[in-house]
C-alpha cells in the first residue's frame, strides 16, 4: 500500500513515516518544512510544498496514486492560536480543504486525520470519552474541530472514509534515538525539562500549584509517539478492510502531574531539574486524560511504550544524542 503523509517531516509525522516503512508500506512525505525537518524524512520521497496552494497538492496526486492519506500538517499550539487566529484558521482550514478536494478528485483514498483532545475544551467528566461534548476553548481546538466536520461532510457527500484521531499529549522518541522532538520554539513539558537537565536552560517553569489535584499541579495523559504512530498504521489497515468511519481518542488512559513528570525525569537522568512556580496559564484544565476503550476495541490497538519512565528514557536518549536537534 502507498500512503501520503502531509506534515511528515514533523515530530509525529516523521515517526509515523519510519514505522510505516518498517512495516513494508511505501510512503511519500509532503511538507513545507516551516516546522518540519528534511533530515527527519531520511530517504523517503519528500515533496516540498504548501497545502494552502492547490497546485502544490494537486501535483502530488497527479504523480502518484495513494491508498491512504495521513494528514498531520497544521499549526498546533493552543496558546499561540489565541494570538494568531487568522494564521491558524487560514493554515489549518484552507490546507485541509485543498487536501480533501485533491483526495476527492484523485480516487478518493481514505484519510486519517491528526485531531486533538483540545476539541473537548474543559470536559465535564474524566476520563474523556468520544461522546464528550465538543466545546473547544482555543482557536487551535476550534480549527481541528472544524476540520473534523469538513471531513465528515466529505464522507457523507462523496463517500470518503476516515478516522479522526484525537490525540492527548504526544511524548518520547524512537527507541533507537534517531527521531525525536525538535521544535524551534519549544513549549512541551518533557523537552523543556530535559533542556534544563542538559544545561540548555536554567530552570523549568511550572504553571500553577493550586489546582485541585493531589500535588496541586496539572495532570495530563502522555502517550508515546511510537504508540501514536502504530495507531495510525492500524487506522490505515482498519479502513483498508472497508470498515466504517470513526473518531477515536488516543491516550494511555491515566494521567501524570507536572511534578510527577519532573520527578521521573530526575530519576531517569540522574540530574536535578531546577524549577520555579508561576501563575496558572489561561485555558489549562486541572485534569485531562482519555478513555481509550474505543480505540483499543476498534483498532485492536494497545499502547506498549507509554509508561512515563519509558517515555522519558527514549526522549533522554534523543536529547543527549541530538543536543541541537536536527541541526
Short mmCIF file of C-alpha atoms in Angstrom, two decimals:
data_model
loop_
_atom_site.label_atom_id
_atom_site.label_comp_id
_atom_site.label_asym_id
_atom_site.label_seq_id
_atom_site.Cartn_x
_atom_site.Cartn_y
_atom_site.Cartn_z
CA UNK A 1 0.00 0.00 0.00
CA UNK A 2 1.12 3.54 -0.71
CA UNK A 3 0.49 6.26 1.88
CA UNK A 4 0.82 10.04 1.55
CA UNK A 5 1.87 11.77 4.79
CA UNK A 6 1.24 15.51 4.98
CA UNK A 7 3.43 17.11 7.62
CA UNK A 8 5.58 14.00 7.52
CA UNK A 9 8.76 15.93 8.35
CA UNK A 10 7.38 16.96 11.74
CA UNK A 11 7.65 15.21 15.09
CA UNK A 12 4.75 12.74 14.97
CA UNK A 13 4.70 12.58 11.17
CA UNK A 14 8.35 11.55 10.85
CA UNK A 15 8.00 8.80 13.46
CA UNK A 16 4.84 7.53 11.76
CA UNK A 17 6.64 7.53 8.42
CA UNK A 18 9.51 5.49 9.87
CA UNK A 19 7.12 2.98 11.46
CA UNK A 20 5.11 2.64 8.24
CA UNK A 21 8.27 1.89 6.28
CA UNK A 22 9.34 -0.67 8.87
CA UNK A 23 6.01 -2.39 8.25
CA UNK A 24 6.60 -2.50 4.49
CA UNK A 25 4.47 0.44 3.37
CA UNK A 26 5.54 2.73 0.55
CA UNK A 27 5.34 6.34 1.69
CA UNK A 28 5.57 9.84 0.26
CA UNK A 29 6.02 12.87 2.53
CA UNK A 30 4.55 16.28 1.68
CA UNK A 31 5.75 19.15 3.90
CA UNK A 32 6.51 22.85 3.54
CA UNK A 33 9.36 22.50 6.10
CA UNK A 34 8.24 25.59 8.02
CA UNK A 35 8.11 23.47 11.17
CA UNK A 36 9.42 20.12 9.96
CA UNK A 37 12.94 18.94 9.18
CA UNK A 38 14.08 17.32 5.93
CA UNK A 39 16.62 15.24 7.90
CA UNK A 40 13.75 13.52 9.74
CA UNK A 41 12.41 12.07 6.49
CA UNK A 42 15.52 10.03 5.69
CA UNK A 43 15.45 8.51 2.21
CA UNK A 44 11.67 8.72 1.88
CA UNK A 45 10.48 10.68 -1.15
CA UNK A 46 9.95 14.25 0.09
CA UNK A 47 7.85 16.74 -1.85
CA UNK A 48 8.22 20.30 -0.56
CA UNK A 49 5.02 22.26 -0.97
CA UNK A 50 2.25 24.08 0.87
CA UNK A 51 -1.29 22.77 1.29
CA UNK A 52 -2.59 26.32 1.01
CA UNK A 53 -1.50 26.22 -2.63
CA UNK A 54 -3.91 23.94 -4.51
CA UNK A 55 -1.46 23.43 -7.35
CA UNK A 56 1.16 22.06 -4.95
CA UNK A 57 -1.04 19.29 -3.58
CA UNK A 58 -2.73 18.55 -6.93
CA UNK A 59 0.71 17.92 -8.40
CA UNK A 60 1.37 15.25 -5.75
CA UNK A 61 -1.77 13.32 -6.69
CA UNK A 62 -1.03 13.52 -10.42
CA UNK A 63 2.40 11.95 -9.80
CA UNK A 64 1.28 9.09 -7.53
CA UNK A 65 -1.84 7.13 -6.65
CA UNK A 66 -2.39 6.59 -2.92
CA UNK A 67 -4.34 4.05 -0.91
CA UNK A 68 -4.48 6.30 2.15
CA UNK A 69 -3.56 9.80 3.31
CA UNK A 70 -2.41 10.66 6.84
CA UNK A 71 -2.91 14.36 7.48
CA UNK A 72 -0.61 15.87 10.13
CA UNK A 73 0.22 19.24 8.56
CA UNK A 74 -1.11 22.03 10.80
CA UNK A 75 -0.25 24.72 13.29
CA UNK A 76 -0.73 23.17 16.71
CA UNK A 77 -0.04 25.49 19.67
CA UNK A 78 -3.16 26.43 21.61
CA UNK A 79 -1.62 29.49 23.25
CA UNK A 80 -0.18 30.83 20.02
CA UNK A 81 -3.50 30.28 18.27
CA UNK A 82 -5.13 32.84 20.56
CA UNK A 83 -2.57 35.42 19.43
CA UNK A 84 -2.69 34.45 15.73
CA UNK A 85 -6.25 33.35 14.96
CA UNK A 86 -6.11 34.33 11.29
CA UNK A 87 -2.93 32.34 10.68
CA UNK A 88 -4.35 29.26 12.40
CA UNK A 89 -7.68 29.27 10.59
CA UNK A 90 -6.04 30.10 7.28
CA UNK A 91 -3.42 27.37 7.54
CA UNK A 92 -5.41 24.60 9.18
CA UNK A 93 -8.73 25.06 7.38
CA UNK A 94 -7.60 26.13 3.91
CA UNK A 95 -4.89 23.47 3.88
CA UNK A 96 -7.33 20.73 4.88
CA UNK A 97 -9.95 21.83 2.35
CA UNK A 98 -7.43 21.80 -0.50
CA UNK A 99 -6.30 18.34 0.59
CA UNK A 100 -9.85 17.00 0.73
CA UNK A 101 -10.56 18.34 -2.75
CA UNK A 102 -7.39 16.72 -4.10
CA UNK A 103 -8.36 13.41 -2.47
CA UNK A 104 -11.87 13.64 -3.94
CA UNK A 105 -10.60 14.32 -7.45
CA UNK A 106 -7.96 11.59 -7.40
CA UNK A 107 -9.52 8.28 -6.48
CA UNK A 108 -10.92 9.14 -3.04
CA UNK A 109 -8.33 7.33 -0.86
CA UNK A 110 -9.14 7.10 2.85
CA UNK A 111 -7.88 9.78 5.25
CA UNK A 112 -6.54 9.53 8.79
CA UNK A 113 -6.68 12.93 10.46
CA UNK A 114 -4.46 14.19 13.26
CA UNK A 115 -7.04 15.81 15.54
CA UNK A 116 -6.69 16.66 19.21
CA UNK A 117 -8.19 16.34 22.68
CA UNK A 118 -8.40 20.16 22.55
CA UNK A 119 -11.74 19.73 20.74
CA UNK A 120 -13.23 18.87 24.17
CA UNK A 121 -12.19 22.09 25.91
CA UNK A 122 -13.00 21.65 29.60
CA UNK A 123 -14.55 18.16 29.74
CA UNK A 124 -17.42 17.57 32.15
CA UNK A 125 -16.16 14.11 33.08
CA UNK A 126 -12.76 12.40 33.37
CA UNK A 127 -11.68 10.15 31.71
CA UNK A 128 -12.84 11.71 28.44
CA UNK A 129 -14.85 9.51 26.08
CA UNK A 130 -15.61 10.20 22.41
CA UNK A 131 -19.18 11.04 23.43
CA UNK A 132 -18.00 14.02 25.50
CA UNK A 133 -19.29 17.44 24.50
CA UNK A 134 -17.27 19.10 21.72
CA UNK A 135 -16.55 22.58 23.06
CA UNK A 136 -13.06 23.88 22.20
CA UNK A 137 -11.69 26.81 24.19
CA UNK A 138 -8.87 27.81 21.81
CA UNK A 139 -8.62 28.75 18.15
CA UNK A 140 -6.39 25.70 17.68
CA UNK A 141 -9.03 23.35 19.11
CA UNK A 142 -11.71 25.13 17.11
CA UNK A 143 -9.76 24.73 13.86
CA UNK A 144 -9.31 21.00 14.47
CA UNK A 145 -13.00 20.64 15.28
CA UNK A 146 -13.90 22.38 12.02
CA UNK A 147 -11.59 20.12 10.01
CA UNK A 148 -13.24 17.07 11.59
CA UNK A 149 -16.59 18.45 10.45
CA UNK A 150 -15.26 19.09 6.94
CA UNK A 151 -14.02 15.51 6.72
CA UNK A 152 -17.35 14.18 8.00
CA UNK A 153 -19.25 16.16 5.34
CA UNK A 154 -16.94 14.92 2.59
CA UNK A 155 -17.67 11.45 3.91
CA UNK A 156 -21.42 11.95 3.68
CA UNK A 157 -21.38 13.65 0.28
CA UNK A 158 -18.56 11.82 -1.52
CA UNK A 159 -18.21 8.55 0.41
CA UNK A 160 -14.75 9.50 1.69
CA UNK A 161 -13.83 7.17 4.56
CA UNK A 162 -11.87 8.47 7.52
CA UNK A 163 -10.55 8.01 11.03
CA UNK A 164 -10.30 11.18 13.13
CA UNK A 165 -7.72 10.59 15.87
CA UNK A 166 -8.00 12.86 18.90
CA UNK A 167 -4.55 12.86 20.50
CA UNK A 168 -3.78 13.65 24.07
CA UNK A 169 -0.11 14.57 24.82
CA UNK A 170 2.43 13.04 22.42
CA UNK A 171 5.83 12.44 24.02
CA UNK A 172 9.02 10.37 23.78
CA UNK A 173 11.21 9.44 20.83
CA UNK A 174 12.10 6.47 18.65
CA UNK A 175 13.80 3.88 20.89
CA UNK A 176 16.91 3.84 18.66
CA UNK A 177 17.33 7.59 19.22
CA UNK A 178 17.20 8.51 15.52
CA UNK A 179 13.97 10.52 15.58
CA UNK A 180 12.60 12.77 18.29
CA UNK A 181 11.04 16.06 19.27
CA UNK A 182 12.64 19.25 17.94
CA UNK A 183 10.62 22.45 17.84
CA UNK A 184 12.15 25.85 17.12
CA UNK A 185 10.11 27.44 19.92
CA UNK A 186 9.68 24.58 22.38
CA UNK A 187 6.57 24.60 24.56
CA UNK A 188 6.13 20.99 25.70
CA UNK A 189 6.94 19.96 29.26
CA UNK A 190 9.24 16.98 28.65
CA UNK A 191 11.65 18.52 26.10
CA UNK A 192 11.71 21.77 28.08
CA UNK A 193 12.58 19.94 31.30
CA UNK A 194 15.21 17.84 29.51
CA UNK A 195 16.80 21.04 28.22
CA UNK A 196 17.21 22.03 31.88
CA UNK A 197 18.72 18.62 32.60
CA UNK A 198 21.32 19.01 29.82
CA UNK A 199 22.10 22.60 30.82
CA UNK A 200 20.50 24.43 27.89
CA UNK A 201 18.02 26.16 30.21
CA UNK A 202 18.49 27.39 33.77
CA UNK A 203 15.13 26.34 35.17
CA UNK A 204 11.72 24.95 34.34
CA UNK A 205 8.55 26.96 34.90
CA UNK A 206 5.64 25.07 36.46
CA UNK A 207 2.42 26.91 35.67
CA UNK A 208 0.17 26.71 38.69
CA UNK A 209 0.48 24.86 42.00
CA UNK A 210 -3.03 25.41 43.33
CA UNK A 211 -5.09 23.08 41.14
CA UNK A 212 -7.46 20.60 42.74
CA UNK A 213 -5.06 17.69 42.22
CA UNK A 214 -3.02 15.68 44.75
CA UNK A 215 0.13 17.81 44.34
CA UNK A 216 -1.53 20.99 43.08
CA UNK A 217 -0.19 20.77 39.50
CA UNK A 218 -1.95 19.90 36.25
CA UNK A 219 -2.48 16.25 35.32
CA UNK A 220 -2.19 15.15 31.69
CA UNK A 221 -2.30 11.95 29.64
CA UNK A 222 1.06 11.32 27.91
CA UNK A 223 1.17 8.87 25.01
CA UNK A 224 4.41 7.66 23.46
CA UNK A 225 4.90 8.86 19.90
CA UNK A 226 5.55 5.28 18.69
CA UNK A 227 2.22 4.16 20.15
CA UNK A 228 0.61 7.06 18.29
CA UNK A 229 2.35 6.03 15.08
CA UNK A 230 1.06 2.47 15.31
CA UNK A 231 -2.47 3.73 15.94
CA UNK A 232 -2.19 5.48 12.56
CA UNK A 233 -0.95 2.31 10.89
CA UNK A 234 -3.79 0.31 12.40
CA UNK A 235 -6.21 3.01 11.23
CA UNK A 236 -4.91 2.59 7.66
CA UNK A 237 -5.45 -1.17 7.97
CA UNK A 238 -8.88 -0.69 9.55
CA UNK A 239 -10.10 1.44 6.64
CA UNK A 240 -8.49 -0.88 4.07
CA UNK A 241 -10.91 -3.59 5.27
CA UNK A 242 -13.84 -1.36 4.32
CA UNK A 243 -14.70 -0.55 7.93
CA UNK A 244 -16.89 2.41 8.90
CA UNK A 245 -15.53 5.90 9.52
CA UNK A 246 -14.96 6.77 13.17
CA UNK A 247 -13.49 9.28 15.65
CA UNK A 248 -11.21 7.88 18.37
CA UNK A 249 -9.35 9.12 21.43
CA UNK A 250 -5.65 8.28 21.58
CA UNK A 251 -4.25 8.36 25.08
CA UNK A 252 -2.94 5.98 27.71
CA UNK A 253 -5.97 6.23 29.96
CA UNK A 254 -4.16 7.61 33.01
CA UNK A 255 -2.60 10.92 33.93
CA UNK A 256 0.67 12.22 35.37
CA UNK A 257 1.01 15.54 37.17
CA UNK A 258 3.63 18.07 36.16
CA UNK A 259 5.61 17.29 39.31
CA UNK A 260 5.41 13.54 38.66
CA UNK A 261 6.85 14.13 35.19
CA UNK A 262 9.71 16.23 36.60
CA UNK A 263 10.45 13.67 39.32
CA UNK A 264 10.60 10.90 36.70
CA UNK A 265 12.99 12.98 34.60
CA UNK A 266 15.26 13.47 37.62
CA UNK A 267 15.17 9.75 38.40
CA UNK A 268 15.91 8.65 34.82
CA UNK A 269 18.61 11.23 34.06
CA UNK A 270 20.19 11.41 37.49
CA UNK A 271 20.13 15.20 37.18
CA UNK A 272 18.29 17.89 39.08
CA UNK A 273 15.67 19.88 37.19
CA UNK A 274 15.57 23.31 38.80
CA UNK A 275 12.06 24.71 38.81
CA UNK A 276 10.08 27.77 39.73
CA UNK A 277 6.34 28.08 40.11
CA UNK A 278 4.46 30.60 38.01
CA UNK A 279 0.79 31.54 37.84
CA UNK A 280 -1.68 29.36 36.00
CA UNK A 281 -1.92 29.68 32.24
CA UNK A 282 -5.35 30.71 30.97
CA UNK A 283 -7.21 27.76 29.50
CA UNK A 284 -5.38 24.96 31.32
CA UNK A 285 -7.84 22.43 32.82
CA UNK A 286 -6.70 20.81 36.08
CA UNK A 287 -7.09 17.22 34.83
CA UNK A 288 -7.26 15.68 31.39
CA UNK A 289 -6.87 12.07 30.38
CA UNK A 290 -8.51 9.76 27.88
CA UNK A 291 -10.84 6.84 27.95
CA UNK A 292 -9.14 4.82 25.19
CA UNK A 293 -11.51 1.84 25.32
CA UNK A 294 -12.98 2.56 21.90
CA UNK A 295 -9.61 2.87 20.13
CA UNK A 296 -8.42 -0.39 21.68
CA UNK A 297 -11.53 -2.22 20.52
CA UNK A 298 -11.93 -0.70 17.05
CA UNK A 299 -8.26 -0.78 16.03
CA UNK A 300 -7.08 -3.77 18.10
CA UNK A 301 -4.52 -1.30 19.42
CA UNK A 302 -2.69 -1.31 22.72
CA UNK A 303 -0.15 1.26 23.97
CA UNK A 304 3.17 -0.51 24.57
CA UNK A 305 5.67 2.27 25.28
CA UNK A 306 3.61 4.74 27.26
CA UNK A 307 4.85 4.15 30.80
CA UNK A 308 6.27 7.52 31.86
CA UNK A 309 9.71 6.04 32.56
CA UNK A 310 9.92 4.60 29.03
CA UNK A 311 8.77 7.92 27.57
CA UNK A 312 11.50 9.78 29.46
CA UNK A 313 14.22 7.22 28.68
CA UNK A 314 13.60 7.44 24.93
CA UNK A 315 13.30 11.23 24.99
CA UNK A 316 16.52 11.49 27.04
CA UNK A 317 18.38 9.30 24.55
CA UNK A 318 17.27 11.58 21.72
CA UNK A 319 18.18 14.79 23.57
CA UNK A 320 21.62 13.59 24.65
CA UNK A 321 22.49 12.29 21.17
CA UNK A 322 20.99 15.31 19.36
CA UNK A 323 21.68 18.27 21.62
CA UNK A 324 20.92 20.66 18.74
CA UNK A 325 18.03 18.61 17.37
CA UNK A 326 18.22 18.13 13.60
CA UNK A 327 20.75 20.95 13.08
#
